[in-house]
């Protein structure tokens, strides 16, 4: 198993199944034991070059609840990046002021560049359309909590599978647990070939659909994602697909009793608010799971827990 | 100096008697280049700025191994590692012979390396390597059907046919 202290969390592809299990178990330990001052004296730098609500606040809350402190920015226009400073140079400066760095950036691969620019641990909070590993970890933690296991489940991932980094990371991670996957998207937004190739190599059963209603009765988890306006270069293309999937309470009539509906949030219109009152809705509880997961990652990387 | 040899179809007996590309005294010979790629190899070796080397090129030669091939011979030339890496991408499995006093001292097959450093551009427009001064790094992924290159930074794959050399 990986020794986590001093390492970075950049891509879910860097993790083995045992690494993921270790992080989930650590999160459960933290949630049960309510540690207070494990990270006292440590400073987290949050560098958000792209907008964020949940992820940024969740990292900041995770750090502060463990006794640590937070510095950083949530708007790159107020930083030297606007003057043309390279990411490498920004990280070389920030590493002097902090013990651990969290970064969200619009360019694919930015988090990897950041991790190579410093010896301090770096956590990827989302790099372009590439990876968002802590979102995947909290998604897996949520699945484990609601279903009692991760292995051998039937899981549907819906919406923007082409640009959705959470969809990419989750599909890749679930392939380590022998799940059967259902991908539901408009044809223009189907899962990229790299992900499909990875699933084929690992001999993971998967199917692609455009019709969500055929799949709902079959699955244990329905993972909804937003069609992301900000990823489209051509806004006309976005307008064609933005309302492709709207989940309503009526569509859940034939669903399994144990079905849980997840969403990385923010939702726009893909889950109708009348779904919130059903036993299947679990997206807000899912967001709350970000705290123990991010606390687990912070503690493991800083060596506060092993 | 350039000399060119371009082949026409002749019968096998006559073909075997004709020495299309003369032997060279000192330098390198790159054989089994896929037909049509000799000029790409010459571009990689930057020959239009090289006033010291004598270059001989054969295009569309018959090959028992490949059907058709190109050949390049360059006198008084040493080759750099990065040039070999680039040549491997336009002529995978070509052979390179190192010649001294008309004799082949060493011969090897040019293989695409497992790791390619600062040689290929990433075809993903949104990759950070296309926006900031970051040298590209790629890992070769090979199976029976195809060869692909995975970007170390954005993790997207590029096929051998799609690659652009830096």
Tab-separated table of C-alpha atoms in Angstrom:
chain	number	residue	atom	x	y	z
A	1	UNK	CA	0.000	0.000	0.000
A	2	UNK	CA	1.108	3.538	-0.734
A	3	UNK	CA	2.708	5.596	2.024
A	4	UNK	CA	0.667	8.758	1.860
A	5	UNK	CA	2.796	11.199	3.865
A	6	UNK	CA	4.310	13.853	1.624
A	7	UNK	CA	2.586	12.546	-1.502
A	8	UNK	CA	0.159	14.456	-3.740
A	9	UNK	CA	-3.372	13.566	-4.833
A	10	UNK	CA	-3.575	14.466	-8.510
A	11	UNK	CA	-5.459	11.784	-10.417
A	12	UNK	CA	-7.649	8.854	-9.448
A	13	UNK	CA	-5.521	6.852	-11.921
A	14	UNK	CA	-2.625	7.078	-9.451
A	15	UNK	CA	-4.565	5.068	-6.841
A	16	UNK	CA	-4.818	1.345	-6.353
A	17	UNK	CA	-7.976	-0.265	-4.978
A	18	UNK	CA	-6.219	-0.646	-1.600
A	19	UNK	CA	-5.254	3.043	-1.566
A	20	UNK	CA	-8.902	3.995	-2.042
A	21	UNK	CA	-10.052	1.601	0.665
A	22	UNK	CA	-7.466	3.088	3.044
A	23	UNK	CA	-8.745	6.633	2.441
A	24	UNK	CA	-12.384	5.575	2.921
A	25	UNK	CA	-11.526	3.751	6.154
A	26	UNK	CA	-9.625	6.803	7.413
A	27	UNK	CA	-12.618	9.014	6.609
A	28	UNK	CA	-14.890	6.693	8.556
A	29	UNK	CA	-12.464	6.744	11.515
A	30	UNK	CA	-12.420	10.539	11.470
A	31	UNK	CA	-16.204	10.759	11.192
A	32	UNK	CA	-16.674	8.404	14.132
A	33	UNK	CA	-13.956	9.758	16.390
A	34	UNK	CA	-14.308	13.518	15.828
A	35	UNK	CA	-10.619	14.462	16.042
A	36	UNK	CA	-10.104	18.148	16.832
A	37	UNK	CA	-6.494	19.286	16.677
A	38	UNK	CA	-4.730	16.814	14.443
A	39	UNK	CA	-3.594	19.590	12.088
A	40	UNK	CA	-2.949	22.356	14.584
A	41	UNK	CA	-0.097	24.564	13.407
A	42	UNK	CA	-0.490	23.520	9.755
A	43	UNK	CA	-1.484	25.885	6.954
A	44	UNK	CA	-3.506	24.927	3.871
A	45	UNK	CA	-3.203	27.134	0.771
A	46	UNK	CA	-6.333	27.035	-1.400
A	47	UNK	CA	-5.609	28.219	-4.957
A	48	UNK	CA	-8.875	28.398	-6.880
A	49	UNK	CA	-8.276	29.734	-10.392
A	50	UNK	CA	-11.836	28.593	-11.278
A	51	UNK	CA	-15.065	29.226	-9.344
A	52	UNK	CA	-16.074	26.816	-6.598
A	53	UNK	CA	-18.486	26.698	-3.690
A	54	UNK	CA	-18.631	23.193	-2.319
A	55	UNK	CA	-15.066	22.084	-2.925
A	56	UNK	CA	-13.370	25.205	-1.646
A	57	UNK	CA	-15.569	25.625	1.427
A	58	UNK	CA	-15.374	21.913	2.142
A	59	UNK	CA	-11.549	21.919	2.105
A	60	UNK	CA	-11.438	25.044	4.236
A	61	UNK	CA	-13.944	23.626	6.715
A	62	UNK	CA	-12.116	20.287	6.797
A	63	UNK	CA	-8.829	22.009	7.639
A	64	UNK	CA	-10.227	24.397	10.232
A	65	UNK	CA	-12.186	21.672	12.042
A	66	UNK	CA	-8.905	19.811	12.517
A	67	UNK	CA	-7.265	22.860	14.065
A	68	UNK	CA	-5.414	24.003	10.945
A	69	UNK	CA	-5.537	27.364	9.165
A	70	UNK	CA	-6.287	28.420	5.606
A	71	UNK	CA	-4.853	31.021	3.231
A	72	UNK	CA	-5.532	31.411	-0.474
A	73	UNK	CA	-7.617	32.929	-3.225
A	74	UNK	CA	-10.830	32.106	-5.052
A	75	UNK	CA	-10.443	34.476	-7.986
A	76	UNK	CA	-7.339	34.368	-10.195
A	77	UNK	CA	-7.982	37.883	-11.497
A	78	UNK	CA	-6.761	39.227	-8.154
A	79	UNK	CA	-3.432	37.385	-8.413
A	80	UNK	CA	-0.171	37.554	-10.340
A	81	UNK	CA	-1.658	35.034	-12.767
A	82	UNK	CA	-3.407	38.003	-14.351
A	83	UNK	CA	0.037	39.558	-14.947
A	84	UNK	CA	1.107	36.420	-16.784
A	85	UNK	CA	2.938	34.632	-13.956
A	86	UNK	CA	3.271	30.932	-14.721
A	87	UNK	CA	1.656	28.353	-12.495
A	88	UNK	CA	5.126	26.969	-11.672
A	89	UNK	CA	6.229	30.354	-10.318
A	90	UNK	CA	3.004	30.822	-8.349
A	91	UNK	CA	3.494	27.452	-6.656
A	92	UNK	CA	7.170	28.191	-5.876
A	93	UNK	CA	5.945	31.245	-3.979
A	94	UNK	CA	2.947	29.612	-2.258
A	95	UNK	CA	4.964	26.627	-1.018
A	96	UNK	CA	6.950	28.995	1.206
A	97	UNK	CA	3.758	30.104	2.988
A	98	UNK	CA	1.981	26.773	3.507
A	99	UNK	CA	2.321	23.096	4.423
A	100	UNK	CA	-0.116	21.721	1.858
A	101	UNK	CA	-1.732	23.116	-1.305
A	102	UNK	CA	-5.148	22.579	-2.886
A	103	UNK	CA	-5.552	23.781	-6.472
A	104	UNK	CA	-8.422	24.130	-8.923
A	105	UNK	CA	-7.448	25.331	-12.407
A	106	UNK	CA	-9.053	25.660	-15.816
A	107	UNK	CA	-6.215	23.918	-17.707
A	108	UNK	CA	-5.966	20.131	-17.947
A	109	UNK	CA	-2.809	18.887	-16.270
A	110	UNK	CA	-2.339	21.978	-14.109
A	111	UNK	CA	-2.418	20.053	-10.831
A	112	UNK	CA	0.347	17.722	-12.043
A	113	UNK	CA	2.486	20.748	-12.957
A	114	UNK	CA	1.810	22.189	-9.505
A	115	UNK	CA	2.864	18.950	-7.781
A	116	UNK	CA	6.114	18.907	-9.766
A	117	UNK	CA	6.866	22.498	-8.800
A	118	UNK	CA	7.030	21.814	-5.060
A	119	UNK	CA	7.935	19.181	-2.479
A	120	UNK	CA	4.837	20.091	-0.466
A	121	UNK	CA	1.764	17.865	-0.992
A	122	UNK	CA	-0.664	19.105	-3.644
A	123	UNK	CA	-4.323	18.097	-3.878
A	124	UNK	CA	-6.115	18.440	-7.206
A	125	UNK	CA	-9.507	20.070	-6.685
A	126	UNK	CA	-10.260	19.901	-10.399
A	127	UNK	CA	-8.063	20.566	-13.454
A	128	UNK	CA	-10.031	21.530	-16.559
A	129	UNK	CA	-11.959	18.542	-17.887
A	130	UNK	CA	-9.358	16.107	-16.549
A	131	UNK	CA	-9.596	14.936	-12.924
A	132	UNK	CA	-11.291	15.735	-9.603
A	133	UNK	CA	-10.044	12.918	-7.365
A	134	UNK	CA	-11.444	14.017	-3.988
A	135	UNK	CA	-14.906	14.307	-5.542
A	136	UNK	CA	-14.530	10.709	-6.672
A	137	UNK	CA	-13.379	9.637	-3.226
A	138	UNK	CA	-16.391	11.230	-1.569
A	139	UNK	CA	-18.649	9.694	-4.238
A	140	UNK	CA	-17.220	6.258	-3.403
A	141	UNK	CA	-17.580	6.938	0.313
A	142	UNK	CA	-21.218	7.861	-0.256
A	143	UNK	CA	-21.855	4.730	-2.311
A	144	UNK	CA	-20.267	2.588	0.411
A	145	UNK	CA	-22.370	4.285	3.103
A	146	UNK	CA	-25.668	3.899	1.239
A	147	UNK	CA	-25.188	0.437	-0.255
A	148	UNK	CA	-22.930	-1.163	2.361
A	149	UNK	CA	-20.365	-1.951	-0.330
A	150	UNK	CA	-18.888	-0.684	-3.587
A	151	UNK	CA	-18.159	-3.971	-5.352
A	152	UNK	CA	-20.497	-5.525	-7.883
A	153	UNK	CA	-23.065	-2.731	-7.935
A	154	UNK	CA	-24.972	-1.463	-10.979
A	155	UNK	CA	-24.242	2.207	-11.418
A	156	UNK	CA	-25.558	4.674	-13.997
A	157	UNK	CA	-23.680	7.879	-14.810
A	158	UNK	CA	-25.821	10.446	-16.607
A	159	UNK	CA	-25.346	13.730	-18.437
A	160	UNK	CA	-22.131	15.324	-19.638
A	161	UNK	CA	-19.819	12.365	-19.915
A	162	UNK	CA	-17.522	13.970	-22.488
A	163	UNK	CA	-16.373	16.971	-20.476
A	164	UNK	CA	-17.420	15.884	-16.993
A	165	UNK	CA	-14.305	15.204	-14.986
A	166	UNK	CA	-16.324	13.744	-12.119
A	167	UNK	CA	-17.839	11.241	-14.543
A	168	UNK	CA	-14.401	10.260	-15.871
A	169	UNK	CA	-12.849	9.850	-12.429
A	170	UNK	CA	-15.834	7.931	-11.038
A	171	UNK	CA	-16.014	5.501	-13.961
A	172	UNK	CA	-12.280	4.802	-13.691
A	173	UNK	CA	-12.444	4.279	-9.927
A	174	UNK	CA	-15.488	2.008	-10.107
A	175	UNK	CA	-13.630	-0.205	-12.576
A	176	UNK	CA	-11.393	-1.214	-9.663
A	177	UNK	CA	-14.448	-2.589	-7.846
A	178	UNK	CA	-15.986	-4.717	-10.616
A	179	UNK	CA	-19.143	-2.630	-10.936
A	180	UNK	CA	-21.440	-2.810	-13.944
A	181	UNK	CA	-21.682	0.614	-15.525
A	182	UNK	CA	-24.431	2.305	-17.534
A	183	UNK	CA	-23.531	5.510	-19.379
A	184	UNK	CA	-26.450	7.727	-20.335
A	185	UNK	CA	-25.774	10.797	-22.447
A	186	UNK	CA	-26.655	12.581	-25.660
A	187	UNK	CA	-24.567	11.134	-28.496
A	188	UNK	CA	-22.464	14.321	-28.647
A	189	UNK	CA	-21.481	13.970	-24.983
A	190	UNK	CA	-20.597	10.298	-24.714
A	191	UNK	CA	-17.806	8.921	-22.524
A	192	UNK	CA	-14.355	9.508	-24.073
A	193	UNK	CA	-12.541	6.668	-25.771
A	194	UNK	CA	-9.743	6.689	-23.166
A	195	UNK	CA	-12.214	5.756	-20.428
A	196	UNK	CA	-13.957	3.120	-22.559
A	197	UNK	CA	-10.562	1.620	-23.495
A	198	UNK	CA	-9.604	1.465	-19.807
A	199	UNK	CA	-12.862	-0.331	-18.957
A	200	UNK	CA	-12.367	-2.801	-21.790
A	201	UNK	CA	-8.823	-3.547	-20.640
A	202	UNK	CA	-10.129	-4.236	-17.134
A	203	UNK	CA	-12.991	-6.309	-18.573
A	204	UNK	CA	-15.652	-4.155	-16.915
A	205	UNK	CA	-19.211	-4.536	-18.215
A	206	UNK	CA	-20.575	-1.246	-19.518
A	207	UNK	CA	-23.331	-0.079	-21.826
A	208	UNK	CA	-24.187	3.252	-23.419
A	209	UNK	CA	-27.746	4.625	-23.653
A	210	UNK	CA	-29.476	7.832	-24.585
A	211	UNK	CA	-32.745	6.957	-22.787
A	212	UNK	CA	-32.519	7.329	-19.001
A	213	UNK	CA	-35.940	5.799	-18.244
A	214	UNK	CA	-34.879	2.346	-19.503
A	215	UNK	CA	-31.975	2.260	-17.039
A	216	UNK	CA	-33.539	3.612	-13.814
A	217	UNK	CA	-35.209	0.274	-12.786
A	218	UNK	CA	-31.915	-1.598	-13.200
A	219	UNK	CA	-29.446	0.325	-11.049
A	220	UNK	CA	-28.392	0.826	-7.439
A	221	UNK	CA	-26.885	4.279	-7.975
A	222	UNK	CA	-28.029	6.987	-10.401
A	223	UNK	CA	-25.233	9.563	-10.679
A	224	UNK	CA	-26.548	12.707	-12.376
A	225	UNK	CA	-24.223	15.359	-13.814
A	226	UNK	CA	-24.799	18.848	-15.149
A	227	UNK	CA	-24.320	19.689	-18.809
A	228	UNK	CA	-21.526	22.213	-18.306
A	229	UNK	CA	-21.924	25.433	-20.270
A	230	UNK	CA	-18.362	26.521	-19.385
A	231	UNK	CA	-16.789	23.516	-21.195
A	232	UNK	CA	-18.422	24.295	-24.545
A	233	UNK	CA	-16.389	26.366	-27.000
A	234	UNK	CA	-19.482	26.643	-29.236
A	235	UNK	CA	-22.462	27.898	-27.210
A	236	UNK	CA	-24.877	26.788	-29.934
A	237	UNK	CA	-23.831	23.205	-29.248
A	238	UNK	CA	-24.518	23.755	-25.539
A	239	UNK	CA	-28.012	25.096	-26.292
A	240	UNK	CA	-28.859	21.894	-28.211
A	241	UNK	CA	-28.114	19.565	-25.296
A	242	UNK	CA	-28.541	21.582	-22.095
A	243	UNK	CA	-31.973	20.110	-21.249
A	244	UNK	CA	-31.228	16.581	-22.389
A	245	UNK	CA	-32.036	15.002	-19.001
A	246	UNK	CA	-34.431	16.257	-16.364
A	247	UNK	CA	-35.071	13.694	-13.622
A	248	UNK	CA	-38.510	13.910	-12.003
A	249	UNK	CA	-40.184	12.049	-9.134
A	250	UNK	CA	-42.550	10.296	-11.586
A	251	UNK	CA	-39.613	8.694	-13.420
A	252	UNK	CA	-38.617	6.877	-10.186
A	253	UNK	CA	-41.789	4.753	-9.948
A	254	UNK	CA	-40.061	1.514	-11.010
A	255	UNK	CA	-36.777	2.190	-9.200
A	256	UNK	CA	-35.229	-0.302	-6.784
A	257	UNK	CA	-35.865	0.454	-3.104
A	258	UNK	CA	-32.138	0.858	-2.459
A	259	UNK	CA	-31.599	3.258	-5.375
A	260	UNK	CA	-29.791	6.411	-4.383
A	261	UNK	CA	-29.542	9.489	-6.602
A	262	UNK	CA	-26.223	11.296	-6.414
A	263	UNK	CA	-25.033	14.546	-8.022
A	264	UNK	CA	-21.703	16.362	-7.576
A	265	UNK	CA	-23.662	19.688	-7.546
A	266	UNK	CA	-24.358	22.404	-8.426
A	267	UNK	CA	-27.518	21.208	-10.136
A	268	UNK	CA	-29.205	23.428	-12.668
A	269	UNK	CA	-32.328	21.695	-13.995
A	270	UNK	CA	-31.263	18.058	-14.342
A	271	UNK	CA	-32.900	17.000	-11.048
A	272	UNK	CA	-36.361	18.426	-10.430
A	273	UNK	CA	-36.884	19.688	-6.884
A	274	UNK	CA	-39.768	17.221	-6.428
A	275	UNK	CA	-37.119	14.462	-6.324
A	276	UNK	CA	-35.669	15.982	-3.121
A	277	UNK	CA	-38.540	14.670	-0.993
A	278	UNK	CA	-38.086	11.033	-2.127
A	279	UNK	CA	-36.069	8.413	-0.205
A	280	UNK	CA	-33.825	8.133	-3.220
A	281	UNK	CA	-32.404	11.672	-3.107
A	282	UNK	CA	-28.993	11.687	-1.455
A	283	UNK	CA	-27.049	14.528	-3.141
A	284	UNK	CA	-26.964	16.919	-0.191
A	285	UNK	CA	-25.781	14.200	2.193
A	286	UNK	CA	-23.231	13.320	-0.485
A	287	UNK	CA	-21.850	16.868	-0.392
A	288	UNK	CA	-21.540	16.648	3.394
A	289	UNK	CA	-19.344	13.551	2.994
A	290	UNK	CA	-16.766	15.839	1.432
A	291	UNK	CA	-15.679	16.936	4.891
A	292	UNK	CA	-14.510	13.570	6.322
A	293	UNK	CA	-12.992	12.546	3.009
A	294	UNK	CA	-11.008	15.771	2.660
A	295	UNK	CA	-10.005	15.563	6.304
A	296	UNK	CA	-8.757	12.033	5.653
A	297	UNK	CA	-6.719	13.160	2.628
A	298	UNK	CA	-5.245	16.139	4.509
A	299	UNK	CA	-4.306	14.003	7.528
A	300	UNK	CA	-2.768	11.199	5.457
A	301	UNK	CA	-0.713	13.548	3.263
A	302	UNK	CA	0.517	15.555	6.254
A	303	UNK	CA	1.324	12.389	8.193
A	304	UNK	CA	-1.092	13.182	11.022
A	305	UNK	CA	-2.756	9.797	10.507
A	306	UNK	CA	-1.349	6.619	8.995
B	1	UNK	CA	24.919	17.943	-51.508
B	2	UNK	CA	21.894	15.842	-52.507
B	3	UNK	CA	21.599	12.865	-54.780
B	4	UNK	CA	18.253	11.214	-55.384
B	5	UNK	CA	17.354	7.725	-56.505
B	6	UNK	CA	13.757	7.051	-57.533
B	7	UNK	CA	12.763	3.522	-58.468
B	8	UNK	CA	10.594	2.318	-61.326
B	9	UNK	CA	9.196	-1.208	-61.502
B	10	UNK	CA	11.582	-3.592	-63.297
B	11	UNK	CA	11.859	-7.335	-63.301
B	12	UNK	CA	13.535	-8.915	-60.287
B	13	UNK	CA	16.750	-10.013	-61.998
B	14	UNK	CA	17.500	-6.547	-63.313
B	15	UNK	CA	16.396	-4.999	-60.005
B	16	UNK	CA	18.840	-7.075	-57.974
B	17	UNK	CA	21.757	-5.955	-60.161
B	18	UNK	CA	21.090	-2.238	-59.769
B	19	UNK	CA	22.747	-0.456	-56.813
B	20	UNK	CA	20.259	2.339	-56.279
B	21	UNK	CA	22.004	3.979	-53.320
B	22	UNK	CA	25.819	4.002	-53.337
B	23	UNK	CA	27.782	2.881	-50.291
B	24	UNK	CA	29.122	5.628	-48.067
B	25	UNK	CA	32.534	5.790	-46.386
B	26	UNK	CA	31.608	7.396	-43.064
B	27	UNK	CA	28.235	8.268	-41.584
B	28	UNK	CA	24.800	6.772	-41.044
B	29	UNK	CA	22.300	4.872	-43.157
B	30	UNK	CA	18.622	4.734	-42.246
B	31	UNK	CA	16.828	1.895	-43.984
B	32	UNK	CA	13.229	0.562	-43.943
B	33	UNK	CA	11.658	4.005	-43.718
B	34	UNK	CA	7.944	3.733	-44.646
B	35	UNK	CA	7.415	4.858	-48.228
B	36	UNK	CA	6.982	8.635	-48.435
B	37	UNK	CA	8.554	9.446	-45.083
B	38	UNK	CA	12.153	10.050	-46.188
B	39	UNK	CA	11.556	13.812	-46.381
B	40	UNK	CA	10.148	13.813	-42.827
B	41	UNK	CA	13.352	12.111	-41.670
B	42	UNK	CA	15.422	14.754	-43.454
B	43	UNK	CA	13.343	17.523	-41.841
B	44	UNK	CA	14.020	16.029	-38.416
B	45	UNK	CA	17.768	15.941	-39.180
B	46	UNK	CA	17.575	19.593	-40.259
B	47	UNK	CA	19.590	18.871	-43.385
B	48	UNK	CA	18.734	22.122	-45.142
B	49	UNK	CA	21.000	23.896	-42.638
B	50	UNK	CA	23.749	21.263	-42.737
B	51	UNK	CA	26.497	22.232	-45.182
B	52	UNK	CA	28.938	19.518	-44.114
B	53	UNK	CA	26.952	16.363	-44.791
B	54	UNK	CA	26.361	14.614	-48.123
B	55	UNK	CA	22.867	13.137	-48.291
B	56	UNK	CA	21.657	10.357	-50.566
B	57	UNK	CA	17.934	9.496	-50.627
B	58	UNK	CA	16.095	6.555	-52.136
B	59	UNK	CA	12.303	6.812	-52.419
B	60	UNK	CA	9.842	4.056	-53.295
B	61	UNK	CA	12.471	1.306	-53.396
B	62	UNK	CA	11.388	-2.308	-53.446
B	63	UNK	CA	11.611	-4.067	-50.094
B	64	UNK	CA	11.104	-7.746	-49.393
B	65	UNK	CA	10.184	-6.783	-45.801
B	66	UNK	CA	7.874	-3.831	-46.408
B	67	UNK	CA	6.865	-3.922	-50.056
B	68	UNK	CA	8.051	-0.368	-50.614
B	69	UNK	CA	10.490	1.691	-48.573
B	70	UNK	CA	12.596	4.819	-48.454
B	71	UNK	CA	16.290	4.947	-47.535
B	72	UNK	CA	18.446	7.847	-46.375
B	73	UNK	CA	22.253	7.860	-46.189
B	74	UNK	CA	24.128	10.761	-44.663
B	75	UNK	CA	27.872	11.112	-44.756
B	76	UNK	CA	29.847	12.806	-41.987
B	77	UNK	CA	26.865	12.945	-39.688
B	78	UNK	CA	26.353	11.990	-36.080
B	79	UNK	CA	22.860	11.672	-34.751
B	80	UNK	CA	21.446	12.982	-31.477
B	81	UNK	CA	19.145	11.051	-29.104
B	82	UNK	CA	16.271	13.461	-29.628
B	83	UNK	CA	16.632	13.136	-33.428
B	84	UNK	CA	16.474	9.329	-33.099
B	85	UNK	CA	13.339	9.642	-30.959
B	86	UNK	CA	11.664	11.836	-33.559
B	87	UNK	CA	12.703	9.500	-36.374
B	88	UNK	CA	11.207	6.562	-34.449
B	89	UNK	CA	7.840	8.330	-34.599
B	90	UNK	CA	7.835	8.761	-38.402
B	91	UNK	CA	9.729	5.553	-39.156
B	92	UNK	CA	9.032	3.017	-36.411
B	93	UNK	CA	11.154	-0.094	-36.831
B	94	UNK	CA	13.520	1.541	-39.353
B	95	UNK	CA	17.107	0.327	-39.092
B	96	UNK	CA	20.060	2.620	-38.558
B	97	UNK	CA	23.581	1.572	-39.481
B	98	UNK	CA	26.686	3.392	-38.286
B	99	UNK	CA	29.320	3.232	-41.010
B	100	UNK	CA	33.070	3.721	-40.812
B	101	UNK	CA	35.475	3.163	-43.699
B	102	UNK	CA	32.682	1.630	-45.802
B	103	UNK	CA	31.958	-0.974	-43.110
B	104	UNK	CA	28.929	-1.226	-40.850
B	105	UNK	CA	30.254	-0.902	-37.284
B	106	UNK	CA	26.901	-1.072	-35.565
B	107	UNK	CA	23.321	-1.570	-36.604
B	108	UNK	CA	20.097	-1.264	-34.655
B	109	UNK	CA	16.349	-1.081	-35.087
B	110	UNK	CA	14.960	2.345	-34.198
B	111	UNK	CA	12.331	1.656	-31.547
B	112	UNK	CA	9.829	4.139	-30.176
B	113	UNK	CA	10.960	4.719	-26.582
B	114	UNK	CA	8.621	3.996	-23.658
B	115	UNK	CA	8.909	7.600	-22.472
B	116	UNK	CA	9.125	10.602	-24.819
B	117	UNK	CA	10.419	13.848	-23.443
B	118	UNK	CA	9.797	17.250	-25.051
B	119	UNK	CA	9.388	15.809	-28.556
B	120	UNK	CA	5.640	15.639	-29.249
B	121	UNK	CA	2.985	18.344	-28.935
B	122	UNK	CA	-0.174	17.504	-26.985
B	123	UNK	CA	-3.190	17.520	-29.296
B	124	UNK	CA	-5.487	18.510	-26.408
B	125	UNK	CA	-5.886	22.265	-26.818
B	126	UNK	CA	-6.720	22.690	-23.140
B	127	UNK	CA	-3.575	20.905	-21.935
B	128	UNK	CA	-1.383	23.172	-19.838
B	129	UNK	CA	1.594	22.335	-22.092
B	130	UNK	CA	-0.097	24.337	-24.854
B	131	UNK	CA	-0.509	27.434	-22.685
B	132	UNK	CA	2.469	27.613	-20.312
B	133	UNK	CA	6.206	26.846	-20.604
B	134	UNK	CA	5.943	23.184	-19.621
B	135	UNK	CA	7.902	20.530	-21.538
B	136	UNK	CA	5.698	17.715	-22.777
B	137	UNK	CA	6.094	14.163	-21.512
B	138	UNK	CA	4.369	11.168	-23.036
B	139	UNK	CA	4.189	7.462	-22.217
B	140	UNK	CA	3.887	4.938	-25.009
B	141	UNK	CA	0.876	2.619	-24.745
B	142	UNK	CA	1.126	-0.266	-27.178
B	143	UNK	CA	-1.182	-3.182	-27.901
B	144	UNK	CA	-1.638	-5.471	-30.897
B	145	UNK	CA	-3.922	-2.982	-32.658
B	146	UNK	CA	-2.259	0.388	-32.207
B	147	UNK	CA	0.340	2.595	-30.597
B	148	UNK	CA	-0.844	5.556	-28.517
B	149	UNK	CA	0.874	8.177	-26.418
B	150	UNK	CA	-0.548	9.284	-23.085
B	151	UNK	CA	0.180	12.849	-21.987
B	152	UNK	CA	1.748	12.884	-18.522
B	153	UNK	CA	-0.126	16.074	-17.660
B	154	UNK	CA	-3.643	15.984	-19.145
B	155	UNK	CA	-3.780	12.156	-19.432
B	156	UNK	CA	-5.312	12.306	-22.921
B	157	UNK	CA	-4.132	9.837	-25.570
B	158	UNK	CA	-2.790	10.680	-29.020
B	159	UNK	CA	-2.411	8.021	-31.708
B	160	UNK	CA	0.798	7.508	-33.709
B	161	UNK	CA	-1.015	8.869	-36.776
B	162	UNK	CA	-2.126	12.054	-34.989
B	163	UNK	CA	1.153	13.102	-33.410
B	164	UNK	CA	2.757	16.440	-34.158
B	165	UNK	CA	6.452	16.806	-33.564
B	166	UNK	CA	7.689	19.866	-31.703
